[in-house]
Short mmCIF file of C-alpha atoms (C1' of nucleotides) in Angstrom, two decimals:
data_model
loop_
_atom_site.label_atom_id
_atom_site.label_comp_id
_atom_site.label_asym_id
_atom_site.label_seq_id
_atom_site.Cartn_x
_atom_site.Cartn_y
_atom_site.Cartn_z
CA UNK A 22 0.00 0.00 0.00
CA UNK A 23 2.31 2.87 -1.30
CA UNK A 24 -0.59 4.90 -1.31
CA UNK A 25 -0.07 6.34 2.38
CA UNK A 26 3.46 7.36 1.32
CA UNK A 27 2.05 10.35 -1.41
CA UNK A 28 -1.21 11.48 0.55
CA UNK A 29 -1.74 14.23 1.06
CA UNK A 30 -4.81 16.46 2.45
CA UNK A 31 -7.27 17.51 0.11
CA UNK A 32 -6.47 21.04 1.01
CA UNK A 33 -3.46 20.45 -0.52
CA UNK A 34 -4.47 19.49 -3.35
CA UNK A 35 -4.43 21.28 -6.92
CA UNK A 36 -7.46 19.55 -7.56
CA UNK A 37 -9.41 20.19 -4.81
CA UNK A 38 -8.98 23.80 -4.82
CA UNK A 39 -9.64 24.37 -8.76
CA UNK A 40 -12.91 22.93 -8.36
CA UNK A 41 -13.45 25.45 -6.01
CA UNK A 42 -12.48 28.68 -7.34
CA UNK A 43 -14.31 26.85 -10.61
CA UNK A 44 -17.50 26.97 -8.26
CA UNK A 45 -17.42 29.78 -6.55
CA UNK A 46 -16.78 31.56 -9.92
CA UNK A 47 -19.23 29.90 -11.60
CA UNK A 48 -22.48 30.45 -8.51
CA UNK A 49 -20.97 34.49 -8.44
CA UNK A 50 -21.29 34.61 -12.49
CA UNK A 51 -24.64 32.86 -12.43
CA UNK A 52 -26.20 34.77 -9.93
CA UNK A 53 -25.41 37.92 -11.51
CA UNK A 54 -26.34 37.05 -14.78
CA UNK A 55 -29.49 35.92 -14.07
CA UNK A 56 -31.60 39.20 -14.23
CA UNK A 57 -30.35 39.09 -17.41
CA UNK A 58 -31.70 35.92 -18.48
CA UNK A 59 -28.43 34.93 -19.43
CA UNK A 60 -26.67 31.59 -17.83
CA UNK A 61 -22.85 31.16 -17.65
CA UNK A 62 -22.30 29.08 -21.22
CA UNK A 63 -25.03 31.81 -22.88
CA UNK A 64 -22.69 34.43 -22.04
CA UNK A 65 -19.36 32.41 -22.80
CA UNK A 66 -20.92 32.46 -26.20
CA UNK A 67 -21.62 35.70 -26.89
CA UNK A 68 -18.57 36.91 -25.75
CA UNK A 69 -16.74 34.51 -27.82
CA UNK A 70 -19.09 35.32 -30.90
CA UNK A 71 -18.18 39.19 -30.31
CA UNK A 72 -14.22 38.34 -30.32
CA UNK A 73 -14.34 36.17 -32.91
CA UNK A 74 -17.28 36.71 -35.38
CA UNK A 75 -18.35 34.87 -38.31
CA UNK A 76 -17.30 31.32 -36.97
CA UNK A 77 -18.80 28.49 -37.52
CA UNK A 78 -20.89 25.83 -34.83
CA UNK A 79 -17.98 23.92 -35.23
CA UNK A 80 -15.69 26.29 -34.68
CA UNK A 81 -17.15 27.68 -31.62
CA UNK A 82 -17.47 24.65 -30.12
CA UNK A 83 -13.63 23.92 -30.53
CA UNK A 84 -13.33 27.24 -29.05
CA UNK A 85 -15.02 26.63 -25.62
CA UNK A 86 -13.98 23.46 -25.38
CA UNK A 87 -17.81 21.67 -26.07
CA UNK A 88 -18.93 19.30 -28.95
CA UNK A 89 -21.34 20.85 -31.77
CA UNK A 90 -23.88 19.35 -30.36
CA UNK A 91 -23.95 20.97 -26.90
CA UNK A 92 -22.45 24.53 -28.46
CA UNK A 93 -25.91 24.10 -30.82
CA UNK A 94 -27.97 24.44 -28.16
CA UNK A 95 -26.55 27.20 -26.32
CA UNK A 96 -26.83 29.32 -30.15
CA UNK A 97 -29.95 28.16 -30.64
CA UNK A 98 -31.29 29.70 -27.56
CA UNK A 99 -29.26 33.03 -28.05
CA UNK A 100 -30.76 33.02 -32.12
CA UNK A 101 -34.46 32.29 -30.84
CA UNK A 102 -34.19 35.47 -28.67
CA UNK A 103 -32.51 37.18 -31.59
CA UNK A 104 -29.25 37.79 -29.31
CA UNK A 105 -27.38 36.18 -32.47
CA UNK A 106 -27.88 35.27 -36.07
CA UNK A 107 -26.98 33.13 -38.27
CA UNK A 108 -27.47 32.94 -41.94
CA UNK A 109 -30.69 30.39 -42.86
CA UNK A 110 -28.58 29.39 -45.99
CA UNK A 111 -24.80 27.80 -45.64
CA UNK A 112 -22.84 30.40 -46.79
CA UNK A 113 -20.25 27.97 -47.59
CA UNK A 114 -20.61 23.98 -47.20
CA UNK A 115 -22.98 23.59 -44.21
CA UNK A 116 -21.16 26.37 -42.33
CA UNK A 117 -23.54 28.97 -41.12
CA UNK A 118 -20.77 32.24 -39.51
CA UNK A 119 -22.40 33.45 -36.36
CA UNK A 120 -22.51 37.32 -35.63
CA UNK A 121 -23.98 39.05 -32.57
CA UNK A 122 -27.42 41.48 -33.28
CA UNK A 123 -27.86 44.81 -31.94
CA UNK A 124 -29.55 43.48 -28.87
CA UNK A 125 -27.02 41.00 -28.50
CA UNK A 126 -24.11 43.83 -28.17
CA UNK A 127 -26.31 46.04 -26.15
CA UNK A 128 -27.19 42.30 -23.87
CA UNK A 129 -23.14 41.67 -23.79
CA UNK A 130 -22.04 45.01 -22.64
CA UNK A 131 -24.95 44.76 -20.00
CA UNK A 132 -23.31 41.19 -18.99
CA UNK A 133 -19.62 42.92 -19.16
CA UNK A 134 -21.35 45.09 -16.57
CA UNK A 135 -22.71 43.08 -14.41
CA UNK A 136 -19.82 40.93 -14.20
CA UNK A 137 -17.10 43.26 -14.20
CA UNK A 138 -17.34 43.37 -9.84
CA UNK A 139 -17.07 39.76 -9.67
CA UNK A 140 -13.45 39.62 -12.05
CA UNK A 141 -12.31 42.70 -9.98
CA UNK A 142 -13.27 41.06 -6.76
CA UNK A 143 -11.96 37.93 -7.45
CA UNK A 144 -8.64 39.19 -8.78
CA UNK A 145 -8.69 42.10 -5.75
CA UNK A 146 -5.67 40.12 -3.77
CA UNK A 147 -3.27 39.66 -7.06
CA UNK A 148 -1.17 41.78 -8.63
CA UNK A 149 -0.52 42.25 -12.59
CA UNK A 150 2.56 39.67 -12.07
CA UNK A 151 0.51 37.74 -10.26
CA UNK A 152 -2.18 37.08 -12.82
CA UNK A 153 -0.15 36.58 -15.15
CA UNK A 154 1.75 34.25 -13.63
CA UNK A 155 -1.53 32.30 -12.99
CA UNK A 156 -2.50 32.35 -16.12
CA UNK A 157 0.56 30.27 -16.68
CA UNK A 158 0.01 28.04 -14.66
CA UNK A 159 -3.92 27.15 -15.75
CA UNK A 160 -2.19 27.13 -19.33
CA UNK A 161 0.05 24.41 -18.71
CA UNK A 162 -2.19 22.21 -16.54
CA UNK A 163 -4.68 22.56 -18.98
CA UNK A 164 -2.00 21.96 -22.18
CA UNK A 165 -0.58 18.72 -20.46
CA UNK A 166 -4.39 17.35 -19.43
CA UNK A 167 -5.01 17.51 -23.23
CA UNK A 168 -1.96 15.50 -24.18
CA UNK A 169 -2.97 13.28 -21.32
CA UNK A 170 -6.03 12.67 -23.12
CA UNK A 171 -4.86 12.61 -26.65
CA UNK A 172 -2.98 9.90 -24.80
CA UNK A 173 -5.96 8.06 -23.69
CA UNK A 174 -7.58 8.33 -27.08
CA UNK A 175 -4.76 6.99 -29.16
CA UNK A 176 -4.61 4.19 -26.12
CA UNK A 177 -8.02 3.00 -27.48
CA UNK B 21 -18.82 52.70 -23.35
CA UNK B 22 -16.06 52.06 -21.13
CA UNK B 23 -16.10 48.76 -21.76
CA UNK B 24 -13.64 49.05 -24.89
CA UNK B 25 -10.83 50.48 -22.74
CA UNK B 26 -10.32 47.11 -20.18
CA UNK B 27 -11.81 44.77 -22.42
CA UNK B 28 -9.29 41.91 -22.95
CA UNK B 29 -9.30 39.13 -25.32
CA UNK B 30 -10.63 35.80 -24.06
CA UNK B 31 -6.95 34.19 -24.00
CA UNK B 32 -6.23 36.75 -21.36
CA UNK B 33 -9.28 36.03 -19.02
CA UNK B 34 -8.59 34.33 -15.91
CA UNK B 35 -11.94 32.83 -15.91
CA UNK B 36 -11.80 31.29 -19.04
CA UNK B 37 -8.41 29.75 -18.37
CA UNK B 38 -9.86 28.14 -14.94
CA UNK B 39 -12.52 27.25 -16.89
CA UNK B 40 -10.85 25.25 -19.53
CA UNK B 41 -8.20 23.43 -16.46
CA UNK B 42 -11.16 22.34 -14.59
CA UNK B 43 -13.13 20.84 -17.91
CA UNK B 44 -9.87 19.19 -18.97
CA UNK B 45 -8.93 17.99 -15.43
CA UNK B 46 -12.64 16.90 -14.80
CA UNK B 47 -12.66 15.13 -18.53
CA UNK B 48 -9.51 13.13 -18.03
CA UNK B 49 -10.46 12.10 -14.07
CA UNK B 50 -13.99 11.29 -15.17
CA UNK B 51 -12.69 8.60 -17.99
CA UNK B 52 -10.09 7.31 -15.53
CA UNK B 53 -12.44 6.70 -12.76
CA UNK B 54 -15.28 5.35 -15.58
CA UNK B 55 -14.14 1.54 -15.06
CA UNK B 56 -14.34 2.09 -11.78
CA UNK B 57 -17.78 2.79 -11.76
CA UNK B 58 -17.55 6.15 -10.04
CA UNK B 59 -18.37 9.59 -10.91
CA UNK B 60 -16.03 12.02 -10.08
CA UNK B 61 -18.24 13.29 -6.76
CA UNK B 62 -17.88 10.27 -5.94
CA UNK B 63 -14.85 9.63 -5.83
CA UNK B 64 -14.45 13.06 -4.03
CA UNK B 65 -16.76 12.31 -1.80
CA UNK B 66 -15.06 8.80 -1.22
CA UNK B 67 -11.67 10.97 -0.41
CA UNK B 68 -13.37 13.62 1.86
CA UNK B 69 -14.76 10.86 4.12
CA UNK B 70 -11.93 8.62 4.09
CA UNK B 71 -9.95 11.84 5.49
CA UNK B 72 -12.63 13.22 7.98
CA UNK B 73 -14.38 10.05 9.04
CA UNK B 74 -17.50 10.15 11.20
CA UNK B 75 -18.92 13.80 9.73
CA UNK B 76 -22.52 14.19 9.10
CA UNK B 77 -24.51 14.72 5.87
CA UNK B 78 -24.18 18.57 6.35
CA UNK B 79 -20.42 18.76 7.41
CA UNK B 80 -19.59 16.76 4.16
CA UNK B 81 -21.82 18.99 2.25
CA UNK B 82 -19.86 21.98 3.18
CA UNK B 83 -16.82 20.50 2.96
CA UNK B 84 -17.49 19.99 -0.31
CA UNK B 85 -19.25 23.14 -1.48
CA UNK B 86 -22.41 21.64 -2.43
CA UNK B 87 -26.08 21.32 -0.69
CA UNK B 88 -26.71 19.17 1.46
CA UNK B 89 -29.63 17.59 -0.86
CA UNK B 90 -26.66 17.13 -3.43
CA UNK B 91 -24.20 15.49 -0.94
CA UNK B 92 -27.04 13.14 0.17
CA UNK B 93 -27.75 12.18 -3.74
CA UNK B 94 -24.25 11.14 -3.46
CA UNK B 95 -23.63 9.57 -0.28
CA UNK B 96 -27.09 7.40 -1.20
CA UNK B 97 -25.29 6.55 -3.89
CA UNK B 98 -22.37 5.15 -2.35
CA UNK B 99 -24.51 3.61 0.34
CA UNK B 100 -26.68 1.49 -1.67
CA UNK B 101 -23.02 0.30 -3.29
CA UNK B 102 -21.82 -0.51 0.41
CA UNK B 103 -19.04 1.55 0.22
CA UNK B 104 -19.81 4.11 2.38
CA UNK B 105 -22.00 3.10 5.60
CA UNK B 106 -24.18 5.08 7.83
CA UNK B 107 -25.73 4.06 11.00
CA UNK B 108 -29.38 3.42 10.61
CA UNK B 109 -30.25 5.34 13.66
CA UNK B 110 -29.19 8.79 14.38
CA UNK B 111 -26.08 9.03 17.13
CA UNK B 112 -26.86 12.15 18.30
CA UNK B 113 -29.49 14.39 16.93
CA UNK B 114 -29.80 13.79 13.40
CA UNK B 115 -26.59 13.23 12.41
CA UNK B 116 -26.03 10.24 10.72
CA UNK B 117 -21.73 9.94 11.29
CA UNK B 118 -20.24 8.34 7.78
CA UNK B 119 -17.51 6.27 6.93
CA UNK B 120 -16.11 4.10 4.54
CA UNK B 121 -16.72 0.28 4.41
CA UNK B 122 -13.66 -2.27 3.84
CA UNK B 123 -14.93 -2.40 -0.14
CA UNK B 124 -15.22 1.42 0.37
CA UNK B 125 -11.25 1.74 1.23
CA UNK B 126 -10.51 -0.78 -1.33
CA UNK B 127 -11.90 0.85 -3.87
CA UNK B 128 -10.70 4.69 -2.83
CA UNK B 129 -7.38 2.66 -3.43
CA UNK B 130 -8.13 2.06 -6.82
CA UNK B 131 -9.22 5.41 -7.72
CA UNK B 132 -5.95 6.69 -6.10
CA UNK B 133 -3.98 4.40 -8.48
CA UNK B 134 -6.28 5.62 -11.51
CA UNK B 135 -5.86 8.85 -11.10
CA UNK B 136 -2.39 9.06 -9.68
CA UNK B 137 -0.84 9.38 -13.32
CA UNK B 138 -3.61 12.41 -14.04
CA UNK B 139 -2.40 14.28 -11.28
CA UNK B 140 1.13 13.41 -11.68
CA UNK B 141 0.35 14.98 -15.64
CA UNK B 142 -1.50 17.88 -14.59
CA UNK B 143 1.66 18.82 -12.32
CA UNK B 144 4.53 17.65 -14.55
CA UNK B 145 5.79 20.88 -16.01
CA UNK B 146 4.99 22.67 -12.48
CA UNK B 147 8.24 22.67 -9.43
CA UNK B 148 7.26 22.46 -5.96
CA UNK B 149 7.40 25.88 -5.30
CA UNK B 150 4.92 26.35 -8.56
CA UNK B 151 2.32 24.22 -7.32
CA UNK B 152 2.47 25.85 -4.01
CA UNK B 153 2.22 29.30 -5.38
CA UNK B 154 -1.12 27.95 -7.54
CA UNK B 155 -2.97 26.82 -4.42
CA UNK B 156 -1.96 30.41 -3.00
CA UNK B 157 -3.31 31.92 -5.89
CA UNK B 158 -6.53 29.83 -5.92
CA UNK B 159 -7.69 29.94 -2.37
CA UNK B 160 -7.02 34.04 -2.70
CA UNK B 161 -9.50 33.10 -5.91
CA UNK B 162 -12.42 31.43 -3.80
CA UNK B 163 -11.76 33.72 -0.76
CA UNK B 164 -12.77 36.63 -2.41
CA UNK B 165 -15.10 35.31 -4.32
CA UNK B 166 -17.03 34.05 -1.20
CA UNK B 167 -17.02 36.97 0.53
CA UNK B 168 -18.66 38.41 -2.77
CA UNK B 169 -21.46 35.84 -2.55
CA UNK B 170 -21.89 36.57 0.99
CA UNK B 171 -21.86 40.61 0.05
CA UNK B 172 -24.57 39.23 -2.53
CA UNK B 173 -27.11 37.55 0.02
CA UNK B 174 -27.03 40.42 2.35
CA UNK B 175 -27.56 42.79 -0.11
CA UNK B 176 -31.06 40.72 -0.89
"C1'" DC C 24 -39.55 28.49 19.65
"C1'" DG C 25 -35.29 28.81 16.72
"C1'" DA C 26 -31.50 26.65 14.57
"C1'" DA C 27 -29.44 22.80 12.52
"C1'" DT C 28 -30.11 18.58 10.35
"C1'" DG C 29 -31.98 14.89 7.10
"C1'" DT C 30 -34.37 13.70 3.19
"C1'" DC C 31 -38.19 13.35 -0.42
"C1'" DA C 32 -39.69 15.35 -4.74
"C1'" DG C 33 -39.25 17.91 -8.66
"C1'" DA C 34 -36.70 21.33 -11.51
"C1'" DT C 35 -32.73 23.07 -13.86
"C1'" DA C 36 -28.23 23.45 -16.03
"C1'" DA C 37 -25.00 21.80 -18.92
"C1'" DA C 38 -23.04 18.65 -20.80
"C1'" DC C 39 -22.94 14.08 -23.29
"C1'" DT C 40 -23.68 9.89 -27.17
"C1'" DG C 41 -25.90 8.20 -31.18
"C1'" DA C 42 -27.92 8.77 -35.51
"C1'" DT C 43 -28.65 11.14 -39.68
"C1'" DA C 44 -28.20 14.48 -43.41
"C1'" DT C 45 -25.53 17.40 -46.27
"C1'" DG C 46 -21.88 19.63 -48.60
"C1'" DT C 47 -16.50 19.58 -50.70
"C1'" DC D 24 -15.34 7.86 -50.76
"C1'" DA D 25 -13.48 10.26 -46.70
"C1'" DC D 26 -14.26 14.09 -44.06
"C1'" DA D 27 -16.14 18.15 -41.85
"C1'" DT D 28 -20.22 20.16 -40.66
"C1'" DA D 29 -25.03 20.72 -38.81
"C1'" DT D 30 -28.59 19.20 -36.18
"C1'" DC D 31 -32.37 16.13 -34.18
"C1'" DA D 32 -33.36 13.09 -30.36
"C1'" DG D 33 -32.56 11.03 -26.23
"C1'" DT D 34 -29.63 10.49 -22.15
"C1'" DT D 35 -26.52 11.50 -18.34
"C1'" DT D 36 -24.32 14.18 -14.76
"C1'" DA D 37 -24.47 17.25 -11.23
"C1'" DT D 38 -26.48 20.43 -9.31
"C1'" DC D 39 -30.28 23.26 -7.45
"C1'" DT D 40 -34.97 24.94 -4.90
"C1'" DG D 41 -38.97 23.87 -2.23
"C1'" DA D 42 -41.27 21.43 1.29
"C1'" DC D 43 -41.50 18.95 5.39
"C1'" DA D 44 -40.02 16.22 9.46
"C1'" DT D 45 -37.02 15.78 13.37
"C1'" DT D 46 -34.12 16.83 17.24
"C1'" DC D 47 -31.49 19.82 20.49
#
DNA sequence: CGAATGTCAGATAAACTGATATGT
DNA sequence: CACATATCAGTTTATCTGACATTC
């Protein structure tokens, strides 16, 4: 049993603690959105659809780390409440490039608003270095996680 | 529109960055612990009681950031499997003291050794000093962003 | 009583897999 | 054809809120 040898507390552990910051991020971003009428993976979306406009489903999807499928959903809610649109005819193959509406701008900078206390809250103890640095650090847990599961995948 | 002036590009965000580390580390531990049977609150929940023996329903539930009703989903869970047990009558009050069964231990064990090469990944480009400065930087994370939640219900 | 606890029931959020169709 | 894309349908995971009972 060499497993008593490498345990160590769960408040030691990387883990542990990303799940909650994750959490507590996530319940202070949902609550605040929700006048709105806007959940967490709504406004994911339109933020990403502002920075990068005229993607496809696919692409999106790649870009916040969802299949199509799931990444479907969340733009078909935004398009039925005219947040976003989307072509009715492929523009090229089956892609159809997303762009935000007027109300979906005006909705995102109200969202930017709301959430701007929360970022400058939860950032309030770290300097500029200090982000920064941590930014480094999520990067290269999440880069070697992905290998990881390339890994796994290629292991099948 | 002030929003243009500290608007930063979605690489840059330090919530989109936790985001992506906690879907890649939850991914990869979910497909490791898959064979096992167990969900990944499970398997937490398996760890938290297997460190803090003999806590109620509610003292695991805040241990592990979640309601009550959620831990109890989990810990039925676990029951019915006979790897966690409960007394059937209260000890004192209504606390029903958990801890793990012999399979229970057995098969923490096994998720250990499953996920033991995940963690070991997740950490591998990161020095001891690294990983300690990211659990600084994380708790600072969920520290502020509690007191913001608890800024949140008063102000209701 | 008031506060903490336990738990049933139903709702919600957010993702997934599988299957199918279409365009290059 | 192989491949990327889109999307429908159903399912799963993980959580929540509300209501109610129990015990100190």
């Amino acid at each position: 049993m060499r497993q008593g040898a490498r345990l160590q507390p769960l408040n030691r552990s990387v883990g542990y603690a990303l799940k909650q910051a994750t959490t507590a991020l996530h319940n202070a971003m949902a609550t605040s959105l929700r006048p709105l009428g806007l959940t967490v993976p709504q406004y994911s979306c339109l933020e990403l659809v502002s920075q990068k406009p005229e993607q496809s489903n696919a692409q999106l999807a790649r870009g916040m780390f969802v299949t199509p499928q799931s990444m479907n959903d969340v733009l078909r809610g935004l398009q039925s409440r005219e947040l976003v649109e989307r072509p009715d005819e492929p523009a090229v193959g089956r892609a159809r490039p997303t762009k935000l509406t007027a109300a979906g701008q005006a909705q995102l900078a109200r969202a930017r608003d709301a959430l701007a206390p929360i970022e400058q809250r939860m950032l309030a103890k770290l300097g500029v270095a200090d982000q920064e640095q941590l930014l480094v650090y999520l990067r290269s847990i999440t880069d070697s996680l992905e290998h990881c599961a390339e890994d796994a995948d290629s292991a099948v």
